[in-house]
Coordinates of C-alpha atoms in Angstrom, one line a residue:
Chain A
M1026 CA 106.6 81.5 119.2
R1027 CA 106.2 79.9 122.6
D1028 CA 108.4 82.6 124.1
D1029 CA 106.2 85.2 122.5
A1030 CA 103.1 83.7 124.1
R1031 CA 104.9 83.5 127.4
F1032 CA 106.0 87.1 127.2
E1033 CA 102.4 88.1 126.4
A1034 CA 101.2 86.2 129.5
V1035 CA 103.8 87.8 131.7
L1036 CA 103.0 91.3 130.3
D1037 CA 99.3 90.6 130.8
E1038 CA 99.9 89.7 134.4
A1039 CA 102.2 92.7 135.0
L1040 CA 99.7 95.1 133.5
A1041 CA 96.9 93.6 135.5
R1042 CA 99.0 94.2 138.7
Y1043 CA 99.9 97.7 137.5
V1044 CA 96.3 98.7 137.2
A1045 CA 95.1 96.8 140.2
R1046 CA 95.8 100.0 142.3
I1047 CA 92.6 101.3 140.8
P1048 CA 90.0 100.0 143.3
S1049 CA 87.3 97.8 141.9
D1050 CA 84.5 99.4 143.9
V1051 CA 82.8 102.4 142.3
D1052 CA 80.2 104.8 143.4
A1053 CA 78.3 105.1 140.1
T1054 CA 75.7 107.4 141.4
A1055 CA 78.3 109.9 142.6
I1056 CA 80.0 109.9 139.2
V1057 CA 76.7 110.5 137.4
D1058 CA 75.8 113.2 140.0
A1059 CA 79.2 114.9 139.4
L1060 CA 78.6 114.9 135.7
D1061 CA 75.2 116.4 136.2
T1062 CA 76.5 119.1 138.5
A1063 CA 79.2 120.0 136.0
G1064 CA 76.5 120.4 133.4
R1065 CA 78.0 117.6 131.3
L1066 CA 74.8 115.6 130.8
G1067 CA 73.4 117.7 128.1
R1068 CA 72.5 115.7 125.1
S1069 CA 73.3 117.0 121.7
R1070 CA 71.3 116.3 118.6
L1071 CA 72.8 113.3 116.6
T1072 CA 74.8 114.4 113.7
L1073 CA 75.2 112.6 110.3
R1074 CA 78.5 111.3 111.6
D1075 CA 76.8 109.9 114.7
R1076 CA 74.1 108.3 112.7
L1077 CA 76.3 106.8 110.0
G1078 CA 79.5 106.1 112.0
E1079 CA 83.0 107.0 110.9
R1080 CA 83.2 104.1 108.4
W1081 CA 80.1 104.8 106.4
L1082 CA 80.6 108.6 106.7
G1083 CA 84.0 108.0 105.1
R1084 CA 82.5 105.9 102.3
L1085 CA 79.9 108.6 101.7
R1086 CA 82.7 111.2 101.6
L1087 CA 84.6 108.9 99.2
A1088 CA 81.6 108.6 96.9
A1089 CA 81.1 112.3 96.9
A1090 CA 84.8 112.8 96.2
V1091 CA 84.7 110.4 93.3
A1092 CA 81.7 112.3 91.8
L1093 CA 83.6 115.5 92.3
A1094 CA 86.8 114.1 90.7
I1095 CA 84.9 112.7 87.7
A1096 CA 83.3 116.1 87.2
L1097 CA 86.7 117.8 87.4
V1098 CA 88.3 115.4 85.0
A1099 CA 85.4 115.9 82.6
L1100 CA 86.1 119.6 82.7
G1101 CA 89.7 119.0 81.9
A1102 CA 90.9 119.9 85.4
V1103 CA 94.1 118.3 86.6
V1104 CA 93.8 116.4 89.9
G1105 CA 95.7 118.5 92.4
S1106 CA 93.5 119.2 95.3
R1107 CA 93.9 117.6 98.6
W1108 CA 91.1 115.6 100.2
E1109 CA 90.7 113.4 103.3
P1110 CA 90.3 110.0 101.8
E1111 CA 89.9 106.6 103.5
P1112 CA 92.7 104.4 102.3
A1113 CA 91.9 103.9 98.6
P1114 CA 92.8 100.7 96.8
L1115 CA 94.6 102.3 93.8
V1116 CA 97.6 104.5 93.9
I1117 CA 99.1 105.9 90.7
A1118 CA 102.1 108.1 90.0
T1119 CA 100.8 110.9 87.8
P1120 CA 102.7 113.9 86.6
A1121 CA 100.8 115.9 89.2
G1122 CA 101.8 113.6 92.1
L1123 CA 100.8 110.4 93.9
V1124 CA 97.1 110.1 93.3
L1125 CA 94.7 107.8 95.2
G1126 CA 91.8 106.4 93.3
T1127 CA 89.0 103.9 93.4
D1128 CA 89.6 100.4 92.1
T1129 CA 88.0 101.4 88.8
G1130 CA 90.6 104.2 88.3
S1131 CA 88.6 107.3 89.4
P1132 CA 90.9 109.7 91.1
V1133 CA 90.1 110.7 94.6
A1134 CA 93.0 112.7 96.1
N1135 CA 96.5 113.8 95.4
V1136 CA 98.5 112.9 98.6
A1137 CA 102.0 113.9 97.4
P1138 CA 102.4 116.5 94.7
G1139 CA 105.4 116.3 92.4
A1140 CA 107.2 113.6 90.4
H1141 CA 107.2 110.1 91.9
A1142 CA 107.5 106.6 90.3
D1143 CA 106.7 103.0 91.1
P1144 CA 104.4 103.6 94.1
R1145 CA 103.6 100.6 96.3
W1146 CA 101.3 99.9 99.2
S1147 CA 103.0 98.4 102.2
S1148 CA 102.0 94.8 102.9
D1149 CA 99.7 95.9 105.7
D1150 CA 98.1 98.7 103.6
A1151 CA 99.2 101.2 106.3
W1152 CA 101.8 103.0 104.2
L1153 CA 102.7 104.1 100.7
A1154 CA 106.2 104.3 99.3
A1155 CA 107.5 105.6 95.9
T1156 CA 110.8 106.6 94.4
R1157 CA 111.6 110.2 93.6
P1158 CA 113.8 111.5 90.7
D1159 CA 116.3 112.9 93.2
G1160 CA 117.3 109.4 94.3
S1161 CA 115.1 109.2 97.4
V1162 CA 112.3 106.9 98.5
V1163 CA 109.3 108.6 100.0
V1164 CA 107.1 106.9 102.6
L1165 CA 103.8 108.4 103.8
R1166 CA 100.4 107.4 105.2
P1167 CA 97.5 107.1 102.7
D1168 CA 96.3 110.5 103.9
G1169 CA 99.6 112.1 103.1
A1170 CA 100.7 112.3 106.8
G1171 CA 103.9 110.9 108.3
R1172 CA 106.0 111.7 105.3
V1173 CA 109.6 110.5 105.5
E1174 CA 112.3 110.5 102.8
V1175 CA 115.3 108.3 102.7
P1176 CA 118.1 107.9 100.1
G1177 CA 117.1 105.1 97.7
V1178 CA 116.5 104.2 94.1
A1179 CA 114.6 100.9 94.6
F1180 CA 112.6 99.3 97.4
A1181 CA 110.5 96.4 98.5
W1182 CA 108.2 96.0 101.5
T1183 CA 108.7 93.3 104.0
P1184 CA 105.5 91.4 105.1
P1185 CA 103.9 92.5 108.4
E1186 CA 104.6 89.2 109.9
A1187 CA 108.4 89.6 109.4
P1188 CA 110.5 90.5 112.4
G1189 CA 110.1 94.2 112.9
G1190 CA 106.9 94.3 110.9
A1191 CA 106.4 96.0 107.6
R1192 CA 109.6 97.7 106.7
L1193 CA 111.2 98.9 103.5
L1194 CA 114.2 97.2 102.0
V1195 CA 115.9 100.0 100.2
R1196 CA 118.8 100.1 97.7
S1197 CA 120.7 103.3 97.5
S1198 CA 122.5 104.6 94.4
D1199 CA 125.8 103.7 96.0
G1200 CA 124.7 100.1 96.3
T1201 CA 124.0 100.1 100.0
V1202 CA 121.0 98.0 101.1
A1203 CA 119.1 99.0 104.3
L1204 CA 116.0 98.4 106.2
V1205 CA 113.8 101.4 106.9
D1206 CA 111.1 101.8 109.6
P1207 CA 108.3 103.7 107.9
A1208 CA 107.2 105.2 111.2
D1209 CA 110.2 107.4 111.7
G1210 CA 112.7 106.7 108.9
T1211 CA 115.0 104.8 111.2
T1212 CA 117.5 103.1 108.9
I1213 CA 119.5 100.0 109.6
V1214 CA 122.2 99.3 107.0
I1215 CA 122.6 95.7 106.2
P1216 CA 126.2 94.7 106.9
T1217 CA 127.8 93.6 103.6
T1218 CA 130.7 94.4 101.4
I1219 CA 128.8 93.6 98.3
T1220 CA 127.4 96.5 96.2
A1221 CA 123.8 95.9 95.2
S1222 CA 123.0 96.8 91.6
G1223 CA 119.7 95.2 90.8
A1224 CA 116.4 93.8 92.1
L1225 CA 115.3 93.4 95.7
A1226 CA 113.0 90.8 97.2
T1227 CA 111.6 90.1 100.7
S1228 CA 109.9 87.2 102.5
S1229 CA 108.8 87.0 106.1
S1230 CA 112.2 85.7 107.2
Q1231 CA 114.7 86.9 104.5
V1232 CA 115.7 89.7 102.2
A1233 CA 117.5 89.2 98.9
W1234 CA 119.1 91.5 96.4
A1235 CA 121.1 91.2 93.1
S1236 CA 124.6 92.3 92.5
G1237 CA 125.3 91.8 88.8
A1238 CA 124.8 88.1 88.1
E1239 CA 124.9 87.1 91.8
V1240 CA 122.1 86.9 94.4
Y1241 CA 122.7 87.6 98.1
V1242 CA 120.5 86.9 101.0
A1243 CA 120.3 87.9 104.7
D1244 CA 118.1 86.6 107.4
L1245 CA 115.7 89.2 108.9
T1246 CA 115.9 89.9 112.6
E1247 CA 114.1 92.4 114.8
D1248 CA 117.3 94.5 115.0
G1249 CA 118.1 94.2 111.3
T1250 CA 119.6 91.2 109.5
S1251 CA 122.3 88.7 109.7
H1252 CA 125.4 89.2 107.7
A1253 CA 124.7 88.8 104.0
R1254 CA 125.8 85.7 102.1
L1255 CA 126.0 84.6 98.5
L1256 CA 123.0 82.5 97.5
T1257 CA 123.7 81.7 93.9
R1258 CA 125.4 83.0 90.7
T1259 CA 123.8 82.9 87.2
P1260 CA 125.5 82.5 83.9
R1261 CA 123.6 85.5 82.5
S1262 CA 125.2 89.0 82.8
S1263 CA 122.6 90.6 85.1
I1264 CA 119.6 89.8 87.3
R1265 CA 116.6 92.0 86.5
E1266 CA 113.9 90.8 88.8
L1267 CA 113.8 88.8 92.1
A1268 CA 110.7 87.4 93.9
F1269 CA 110.2 85.1 96.9
S1270 CA 107.4 82.6 96.7
P1271 CA 104.6 83.5 99.2
D1272 CA 105.9 80.9 101.7
G1273 CA 109.4 82.2 101.3
A1274 CA 110.7 78.7 100.4
T1275 CA 111.6 79.5 96.8
L1276 CA 113.3 82.4 95.2
A1277 CA 112.7 83.2 91.5
W1278 CA 114.6 85.5 89.2
L1279 CA 114.8 86.8 85.7
A1280 CA 118.3 87.1 84.4
A1281 CA 119.3 88.7 81.1
D1282 CA 122.0 89.0 78.5
C1283 CA 122.1 91.9 76.0
L1284 CA 124.6 91.3 73.3
G1285 CA 123.1 92.8 70.2
T1286 CA 119.7 91.4 71.0
C1287 CA 118.5 90.7 74.6
E1288 CA 117.6 87.4 76.0
A1289 CA 116.1 86.7 79.4
S1290 CA 115.4 83.5 81.4
L1291 CA 113.4 82.5 84.4
S1292 CA 115.1 80.4 87.2
T1293 CA 114.2 79.3 90.7
V1294 CA 116.2 78.0 93.7
A1295 CA 114.9 76.3 96.8
M1296 CA 116.1 78.3 99.8
D1297 CA 116.8 75.2 101.8
A1298 CA 119.0 73.7 99.1
P1299 CA 121.0 76.3 97.2
P1300 CA 122.9 76.5 94.8
A1301 CA 120.8 73.9 92.8
V1302 CA 119.2 76.2 90.3
H1303 CA 116.1 75.1 88.4
A1304 CA 115.9 76.7 84.9
V1305 CA 112.2 77.2 84.2
E1306 CA 111.8 79.2 81.0
E1307 CA 114.3 80.8 78.6
R1308 CA 112.1 83.0 76.5
I1309 CA 111.2 85.9 78.7
A1310 CA 110.9 89.6 77.8
V1311 CA 113.9 91.5 79.2
D1312 CA 111.7 94.2 80.7
S1313 CA 109.1 91.7 82.2
S1314 CA 108.1 91.9 85.8
L1315 CA 108.0 88.7 87.9
S1316 CA 105.1 87.9 90.2
W1317 CA 104.2 84.7 92.1
D1318 CA 100.5 83.7 92.1
P1319 CA 99.0 83.7 95.7
S1320 CA 99.3 79.9 95.9
G1321 CA 103.0 80.0 95.0
S1322 CA 102.6 77.5 92.2
S1323 CA 103.1 79.7 89.1
L1324 CA 104.8 82.9 88.0
L1325 CA 103.3 85.7 86.0
I1326 CA 105.7 87.0 83.4
V1327 CA 105.8 88.2 79.8
R1328 CA 107.0 85.5 77.4
T1329 CA 108.3 86.3 73.9
A1330 CA 108.0 82.9 72.3
D1331 CA 104.9 83.6 70.1
G1332 CA 105.0 87.4 70.3
P1333 CA 105.0 89.0 73.7
T1334 CA 102.3 87.4 75.8
I1335 CA 101.4 87.8 79.5
S1336 CA 101.7 84.3 80.7
L1337 CA 101.5 82.1 83.8
V1338 CA 104.4 79.7 84.0
D1339 CA 104.3 76.7 86.3
A1340 CA 107.2 77.1 88.7
D1341 CA 108.0 73.4 88.7
D1342 CA 107.6 72.1 85.1
G1343 CA 107.4 75.2 83.0
R1344 CA 103.9 74.6 81.7
I1345 CA 102.4 77.8 80.3
V1346 CA 99.0 79.4 80.3
A1347 CA 98.9 82.4 78.0
L1348 CA 96.6 85.1 79.3
L1349 CA 96.9 88.1 77.0
A1350 CA 98.9 89.1 73.8
V1351 CA 100.7 92.3 74.7
D1352 CA 99.9 93.9 71.4
R1353 CA 96.4 94.3 72.7
L1354 CA 97.8 97.0 74.9
G1355 CA 99.3 98.9 72.0
V1356 CA 102.0 98.8 69.4
G1357 CA 105.6 98.8 70.6
V1358 CA 104.6 98.4 74.2
S1359 CA 106.4 96.6 77.0
A1360 CA 104.3 95.2 79.7
R1361 CA 104.9 94.5 83.4
P1362 CA 102.1 92.4 84.9
R1363 CA 101.7 91.5 88.5
W1364 CA 99.1 90.0 90.8
V1365 CA 97.0 92.3 92.9
A1366 CA 97.3 91.4 96.6
G1367 CA 94.8 88.6 97.2
G1368 CA 95.0 87.3 93.7
T1369 CA 91.7 88.8 92.6
A1370 CA 93.1 90.6 89.5
I1371 CA 96.2 91.3 87.5
L1372 CA 97.6 94.8 87.2
I1373 CA 99.6 95.6 84.1
E1374 CA 101.9 98.6 83.6
A1375 CA 102.3 99.0 79.9
A1376 CA 104.9 101.4 78.5
T1377 CA 106.1 102.5 75.1
T1378 CA 109.8 102.1 75.2
P1379 CA 111.6 105.2 74.1
P1380 CA 113.9 104.7 70.9
D1381 CA 117.1 105.5 72.8
A1382 CA 116.1 103.7 76.0
T1383 CA 118.6 101.7 78.0
P1384 CA 117.4 98.2 78.8
G1385 CA 114.7 98.3 81.4
E1386 CA 113.9 102.0 80.9
R1387 CA 110.3 102.9 80.3
G1388 CA 108.3 105.8 79.1
P1389 CA 104.9 107.0 80.3
V1390 CA 102.9 104.1 81.5
I1391 CA 99.2 103.1 81.1
V1392 CA 98.0 101.1 84.1
W1393 CA 95.6 98.3 83.1
R1394 CA 93.6 95.8 85.1
M1395 CA 92.5 92.4 84.0
G1396 CA 90.9 89.3 85.6
P1397 CA 92.9 86.3 86.8
D1398 CA 91.8 84.5 83.6
G1399 CA 93.0 87.2 81.3
G1400 CA 89.5 88.7 80.7
G1401 CA 87.9 92.0 81.6
L1402 CA 90.8 94.2 80.4
T1403 CA 90.2 97.8 81.5
S1404 CA 92.4 100.9 81.5
L1405 CA 92.7 102.5 85.0
A1406 CA 95.0 105.4 84.3
T1407 CA 97.2 106.9 81.6
D1408 CA 100.5 108.8 81.5
T1409 CA 101.7 107.6 84.8
R1410 CA 105.0 106.3 86.2
G1411 CA 103.4 103.2 87.6
G1412 CA 100.8 102.2 90.1
D1413 CA 99.6 99.7 92.7
L1414 CA 96.2 98.3 93.3
R1415 CA 95.1 96.5 96.5
V1416 CA 92.1 94.4 97.3
S1417 CA 89.1 96.7 97.8
P1418 CA 88.4 97.3 101.4
Chain B
M322 CA 58.1 79.2 151.6
A323 CA 57.0 82.2 149.8
L324 CA 58.1 82.4 146.2
V325 CA 60.1 85.5 145.7
T326 CA 60.1 87.0 142.3
R327 CA 62.5 89.6 141.3
E328 CA 62.7 91.9 138.3
P329 CA 65.6 90.6 136.3
W330 CA 68.4 92.9 135.3
P331 CA 67.9 94.0 131.8
G332 CA 70.4 92.7 129.2
D333 CA 73.2 94.9 127.9
D334 CA 71.3 95.8 124.8
D335 CA 68.3 96.9 126.9
V336 CA 70.5 98.9 129.3
L337 CA 72.1 100.5 126.3
R338 CA 68.8 101.3 124.7
L339 CA 67.4 102.8 127.9
A340 CA 70.5 104.8 128.6
A341 CA 70.7 106.1 125.1
G342 CA 67.1 107.2 125.5
G343 CA 68.0 109.3 128.5
D344 CA 67.2 106.9 131.3
R345 CA 69.5 108.0 134.1
D346 CA 69.2 104.8 136.1
A347 CA 70.3 102.8 133.1
F348 CA 73.2 105.1 132.5
T349 CA 74.2 104.8 136.2
R350 CA 74.1 101.0 135.7
L351 CA 76.5 101.3 132.8
V352 CA 78.8 103.4 134.9
A353 CA 78.7 100.8 137.7
L354 CA 79.5 98.1 135.2
H355 CA 82.3 99.7 133.2
H356 CA 83.9 102.6 135.0
V357 CA 86.7 100.6 136.6
A358 CA 87.7 99.0 133.3
M359 CA 87.8 102.4 131.7
V360 CA 89.9 104.0 134.4
R361 CA 92.3 101.0 134.2
V362 CA 92.7 101.3 130.5
A363 CA 93.2 105.0 130.8
M364 CA 95.8 104.3 133.5
V365 CA 97.9 102.4 131.0
V366 CA 97.7 105.3 128.6
T367 CA 98.5 108.1 131.1
A368 CA 100.5 106.3 133.7
D369 CA 98.9 108.7 136.1
R370 CA 96.0 107.8 138.3
E371 CA 94.4 111.2 138.6
L372 CA 94.6 111.8 134.9
A373 CA 93.1 108.4 134.3
E374 CA 90.2 109.2 136.6
D375 CA 89.7 112.5 134.7
A376 CA 89.8 110.7 131.4
A377 CA 87.1 108.2 132.4
Q378 CA 84.9 111.0 133.7
A379 CA 85.3 112.9 130.4
A380 CA 84.6 109.6 128.6
W381 CA 81.3 109.3 130.4
A382 CA 80.3 112.8 129.3
T383 CA 81.1 111.8 125.7
A384 CA 79.2 108.5 126.2
W385 CA 76.1 110.2 127.4
R386 CA 76.0 112.3 124.2
R387 CA 77.0 109.5 121.8
L388 CA 75.3 106.3 123.2
G389 CA 72.8 106.5 120.4
T390 CA 75.6 105.8 117.9
V391 CA 76.4 102.4 119.5
R392 CA 74.8 99.7 117.4
S393 CA 72.9 96.8 118.8
G394 CA 75.2 93.9 118.9
D395 CA 78.4 96.0 119.3
S396 CA 80.1 95.5 122.6
V397 CA 79.3 98.6 124.7
R398 CA 82.2 97.7 126.9
S399 CA 84.7 97.8 124.0
W400 CA 83.2 101.1 122.9
L401 CA 83.4 102.6 126.3
V402 CA 87.0 101.6 127.0
A403 CA 88.0 102.8 123.6
V404 CA 86.4 106.2 124.3
A405 CA 88.2 106.3 127.6
A406 CA 91.5 105.4 126.0
N407 CA 91.1 108.1 123.4
E408 CA 90.2 110.7 126.1
A409 CA 93.3 109.7 128.0
R410 CA 95.5 110.1 125.0
M411 CA 94.1 113.6 124.3
M412 CA 94.5 114.6 127.9
L413 CA 98.1 113.4 127.9
R414 CA 98.7 115.3 124.7
A415 CA 97.2 118.5 126.2
R416 CA 99.2 118.1 129.3
R417 CA 102.4 117.6 127.3
R418 CA 101.8 120.9 125.6
R419 CA 102.1 122.6 128.9
P420 CA 105.3 122.6 131.0
T421 CA 104.9 119.8 133.4
V422 CA 106.7 117.3 135.5
R423 CA 107.7 113.8 134.5
L424 CA 105.0 111.5 133.3
S425 CA 105.1 108.6 135.7
V426 CA 104.8 109.4 139.3
V427 CA 102.9 106.4 140.6
D428 CA 103.1 104.7 143.9
A429 CA 104.8 101.4 143.6
G430 CA 102.0 99.5 145.2
P431 CA 101.4 98.4 148.8
S432 CA 104.4 98.6 151.0
E433 CA 104.2 94.9 151.9
A434 CA 104.7 94.0 148.2
D435 CA 107.6 91.9 147.3
P436 CA 110.6 94.3 146.6
G437 CA 111.3 92.4 143.4
D438 CA 107.7 93.0 142.3
R439 CA 108.1 96.7 143.1
I440 CA 111.2 96.9 141.0
A441 CA 109.4 95.1 138.1
M442 CA 106.5 97.6 138.4
L443 CA 108.9 100.5 138.3
D444 CA 110.6 99.0 135.2
L445 CA 107.2 98.5 133.5
E446 CA 106.2 102.1 134.4
R447 CA 109.5 103.4 133.0
V448 CA 109.1 101.5 129.8
L449 CA 105.5 102.6 129.4
G450 CA 106.5 106.2 129.9
R451 CA 108.8 105.9 126.9
L452 CA 106.1 104.6 124.6
D453 CA 104.2 106.7 122.2
P454 CA 100.7 107.5 123.6
A455 CA 99.1 105.8 120.6
D456 CA 101.1 102.6 121.4
R457 CA 99.9 102.8 125.0
V458 CA 96.4 103.0 123.7
L459 CA 97.0 99.8 121.8
L460 CA 98.5 98.1 124.8
G461 CA 95.7 99.3 127.1
L462 CA 93.0 98.2 124.8
R463 CA 94.5 94.8 124.0
F464 CA 95.7 93.7 127.4
V465 CA 93.8 95.6 130.1
G466 CA 90.7 96.2 128.0
G467 CA 90.8 92.7 126.5
L468 CA 89.8 93.8 123.0
E469 CA 90.6 91.7 120.0
S470 CA 92.6 93.2 117.1
A471 CA 89.5 93.5 115.0
E472 CA 87.7 95.5 117.8
I473 CA 90.6 97.8 118.3
A474 CA 90.8 98.3 114.5
H475 CA 87.1 99.1 114.4
H476 CA 87.3 101.7 117.2
L477 CA 90.5 103.3 116.1
G478 CA 89.7 103.4 112.4
L479 CA 92.6 101.1 111.5
S480 CA 92.9 97.8 109.6
A481 CA 92.9 94.6 111.7
S482 CA 96.2 93.6 110.0
G483 CA 97.6 97.0 110.8
V484 CA 96.7 96.6 114.4
R485 CA 98.2 93.1 114.6
S486 CA 101.4 94.4 112.9
R487 CA 101.7 97.3 115.3
L488 CA 101.0 95.2 118.3
S489 CA 103.6 92.7 117.2
R490 CA 106.3 95.4 116.9
L491 CA 105.2 96.9 120.1
L492 CA 105.6 93.7 122.0
Q493 CA 109.0 93.0 120.5
R494 CA 110.1 96.5 121.6
L495 CA 108.7 96.1 125.1
R496 CA 110.3 92.7 125.5
S497 CA 113.6 94.1 124.4
E498 CA 113.4 97.1 126.7
L499 CA 112.2 95.1 129.7
D500 CA 115.0 92.6 129.2
H501 CA 117.4 95.4 129.4
A502 CA 115.7 97.3 132.2

């Protein structure tokens, strides 16, 4: 950190010397006269953009777009037109494409037509990524620009403060794990002989992925990562979900066995003291997601003990706060709850599991939003393949 | 001793208000106050002194038309250097569309300068020349313009966290390239 500050000071001084060749004395009158002579001092009438500024003009556009989108939906029109949105807080994967919407679910713009799934905002809100059925991960700006496709079937974003900034940790169908720069698709394959097969997780200093019942980690660097190493091994047959605590000090996972019936459990490990694994809770839905609360003290999961329930589980002693019975979302539904960035709400992806589904497979999804206390349940979008909601700008 | 009273210079807000209203003297005062900073920021973007001067001149034409959009309390200096940086970026882009010579043909400073300093300047120039113009805008606004991340974000229509993230990556890259220069 001190080196960074020193480099900034050196760069500051070097740039100051670099621009010092521009003399500091200026003949302002001559400059204004020259502008005048060139006829460049005409004054145009202020436009609406001038009066409102870009930000408020953008909001006005957004409000108009929302009104238009609502009118289109009311007429049964499919959202498919392109617009120039400000970054919207909601992205959903609809059959028509990746659709941006307001935080109440009103569609605003389709920024990537075609089939996508599991869309996620980057940790700095500058990018969107989603998987495609052809085994690729698509990365693009919220206005649809800068589109890049890389091979991959699953991904996670690194935090902006990580070395190299917000990058994608991507797992390919052949089990390769790589870091991808969203700006140009530059891919750095993580050196390992282990084939990744399951979940991915990132913190500001490390990345982790599952290979069967084993968890591997590598330290992030500006140029990629260190060589991967085995962190821990679980007695269950496969690891379904991985998540670093917000401070990166603890890694949690859901591991499952499916022998006739499926059972899943929640465990954690302190990153500075592996392989001492802490078993937190044994009765977890196999298809549950896993999401730390912003303070890093509890985990949001779906428990099965008293019927499927969206619950907060204390990461240390397993105490449970039940938030919502999953059957309120529909019959035969599986639910994947996770915290919205900033912890202001919980987003739930609820899917009817197809009769012949393989474990973890989901059908069309309804995206719900509820308050941190389990209240205020509202549906944001139906017939999707997942969504992501950020804190409203 | 006779008491000499002098009309005080008006404050920034007053100069801005007068200039926005078409007061040529107030506008000239703004030019006197901020032109050098604008050229210097544009210089980081273009790595070309003439182009930087042109960018600042074009920025003043824009400023004359748009001064009424600067809100009271906003830093007029930040706004002006951001306008100049943007003009510089657009000029650079226009020049790149035409067949042209290499980007950085800049004198290496006074001849009496330390040879080590001259080499360092040339290294910096070479590294700057390899950066994307948008990155040079960030660098110019942050270091030469002295704008905070939030101000840069405001003027460029980005999020503050996005600016911090991009700056952090940019600095890492610069550091690496200068280390190997």
